Amino acid sequence: MSYPYLPIISVLNYHPSEGNAGVPIFVQLYFYYPTREQIYLRLNIGWTAVTTQVSKISEKYHRYHLRATIPHRMRYLKVALSIEVVDSQNNVLHSVFVGYFTYKEPDIP
């Protein structure tokens, strides 16, 4: 399967940037990808891809809202957040850095 174009992703904002495991995290973004293939967006917290709810805010302006839940901390207090664009077979087509999330308390299960 060939993907001739890279998706355009621009992170508009995200919150919170710190908290504990179990809190919801929200990301607003602009996303455009000119393809007819079925693709999906997901949030990564650290190295963990988490279940992500995706809502379209504006069809005309290609704005989306992502919602996920912060997982239990595995190792580090500060972890990177990223958005991945994946195809129907879970192949990562593109990834974009969002920012960082800092755990307030050491919550290693």
Short mmCIF file of C-alpha atoms in Angstrom, two decimals:
data_model
loop_
_atom_site.label_atom_id
_atom_site.label_comp_id
_atom_site.label_asym_id
_atom_site.label_seq_id
_atom_site.Cartn_x
_atom_site.Cartn_y
_atom_site.Cartn_z
CA MET A 1 0.00 0.00 0.00
CA SER A 2 1.45 3.34 -1.01
CA TYR A 3 0.91 6.62 0.82
CA PRO A 4 2.10 9.44 -1.45
CA TYR A 5 1.35 12.27 0.98
CA LEU A 6 2.33 12.92 4.55
CA PRO A 7 -0.54 13.97 6.77
CA ILE A 8 -0.63 17.54 7.97
CA ILE A 9 -0.96 17.69 11.75
CA SER A 10 -0.73 20.81 13.83
CA VAL A 11 -1.29 20.56 17.58
CA LEU A 12 -3.36 23.54 18.74
CA ASN A 13 -3.30 22.79 22.48
CA TYR A 14 -3.36 20.05 25.07
CA HIS A 15 -4.14 19.79 28.77
CA PRO A 16 -3.32 18.94 31.45
CA SER A 17 0.47 18.87 31.32
CA GLU A 18 0.72 17.28 34.77
CA GLY A 19 -1.36 15.09 37.04
CA ASN A 20 -1.80 11.52 38.22
CA ALA A 21 -2.64 8.24 36.54
CA GLY A 22 -6.32 8.00 35.61
CA VAL A 23 -6.86 11.66 34.72
CA PRO A 24 -8.23 12.45 31.25
CA ILE A 25 -6.01 14.28 28.78
CA PHE A 26 -7.30 16.33 25.85
CA VAL A 27 -5.58 17.38 22.62
CA GLN A 28 -6.99 19.74 19.99
CA LEU A 29 -5.43 19.59 16.56
CA TYR A 30 -5.70 20.43 12.91
CA PHE A 31 -5.46 17.25 10.80
CA TYR A 32 -5.60 16.84 7.05
CA TYR A 33 -4.66 13.76 5.07
CA PRO A 34 -5.79 13.53 1.43
CA THR A 35 -6.51 9.82 1.08
CA ARG A 36 -9.46 7.51 0.70
CA GLU A 37 -7.83 4.86 2.86
CA GLN A 38 -9.22 4.21 6.33
CA ILE A 39 -6.86 5.84 8.84
CA TYR A 40 -6.96 6.39 12.59
CA LEU A 41 -5.48 8.78 15.14
CA ARG A 42 -4.18 7.66 18.51
CA LEU A 43 -2.32 9.23 21.40
CA ASN A 44 0.91 7.81 22.79
CA ILE A 45 1.83 8.54 26.38
CA GLY A 46 5.47 7.68 26.85
CA TRP A 47 5.94 4.49 24.85
CA THR A 48 2.32 3.39 25.38
CA ALA A 49 -0.37 3.75 22.71
CA VAL A 50 -3.58 4.40 24.63
CA THR A 51 -7.24 4.05 23.71
CA THR A 52 -8.14 7.39 22.15
CA GLN A 53 -11.57 8.90 21.51
CA VAL A 54 -11.53 11.07 18.40
CA SER A 55 -14.16 13.75 17.76
CA LYS A 56 -14.36 16.00 14.73
CA ILE A 57 -14.88 19.61 15.82
CA SER A 58 -15.00 21.21 12.38
CA GLU A 59 -15.39 19.49 9.02
CA LYS A 60 -14.56 22.66 7.12
CA TYR A 61 -11.39 23.48 9.08
CA HIS A 62 -10.25 19.87 9.75
CA ARG A 63 -10.15 20.35 13.53
CA TYR A 64 -10.25 17.36 15.86
CA HIS A 65 -10.39 16.71 19.59
CA LEU A 66 -8.63 13.68 21.12
CA ARG A 67 -9.39 12.34 24.59
CA ALA A 68 -7.50 9.63 26.44
CA THR A 69 -6.75 8.54 30.00
CA ILE A 70 -3.29 8.82 31.53
CA PRO A 71 -2.02 5.27 32.27
CA HIS A 72 -0.11 4.17 35.36
CA ARG A 73 3.45 5.39 35.38
CA MET A 74 5.91 2.71 34.33
CA ARG A 75 9.27 4.40 34.84
CA TYR A 76 9.70 8.13 34.34
CA LEU A 77 7.96 11.07 36.00
CA LYS A 78 8.04 13.09 32.75
CA VAL A 79 6.88 11.40 29.53
CA ALA A 80 6.53 12.56 25.95
CA LEU A 81 3.11 12.79 24.31
CA SER A 82 2.71 12.10 20.61
CA ILE A 83 -0.03 11.54 18.06
CA GLU A 84 0.24 8.65 15.62
CA VAL A 85 -1.59 8.25 12.33
CA VAL A 86 -2.14 4.53 11.70
CA ASP A 87 -3.75 2.52 8.93
CA SER A 88 -6.31 -0.27 9.32
CA GLN A 89 -3.50 -2.78 9.96
CA ASN A 90 -2.00 -0.66 12.73
CA ASN A 91 1.01 0.43 10.67
CA VAL A 92 2.27 3.83 11.81
CA LEU A 93 2.13 6.24 8.86
CA HIS A 94 3.18 9.38 10.69
CA SER A 95 3.92 10.58 14.20
CA VAL A 96 3.94 14.09 15.69
CA PHE A 97 5.29 15.30 19.04
CA VAL A 98 2.63 17.00 21.22
CA GLY A 99 4.45 17.94 24.42
CA TYR A 100 5.18 16.44 27.83
CA PHE A 101 3.13 15.12 30.72
CA THR A 102 4.58 15.05 34.25
CA TYR A 103 3.25 12.64 36.86
CA LYS A 104 2.74 14.39 40.21
CA GLU A 105 3.24 11.26 42.31
CA PRO A 106 5.27 8.11 41.77
CA ASP A 107 2.51 5.67 40.78
CA ILE A 108 4.26 2.50 39.74
CA PRO A 109 1.83 -0.45 39.84
#
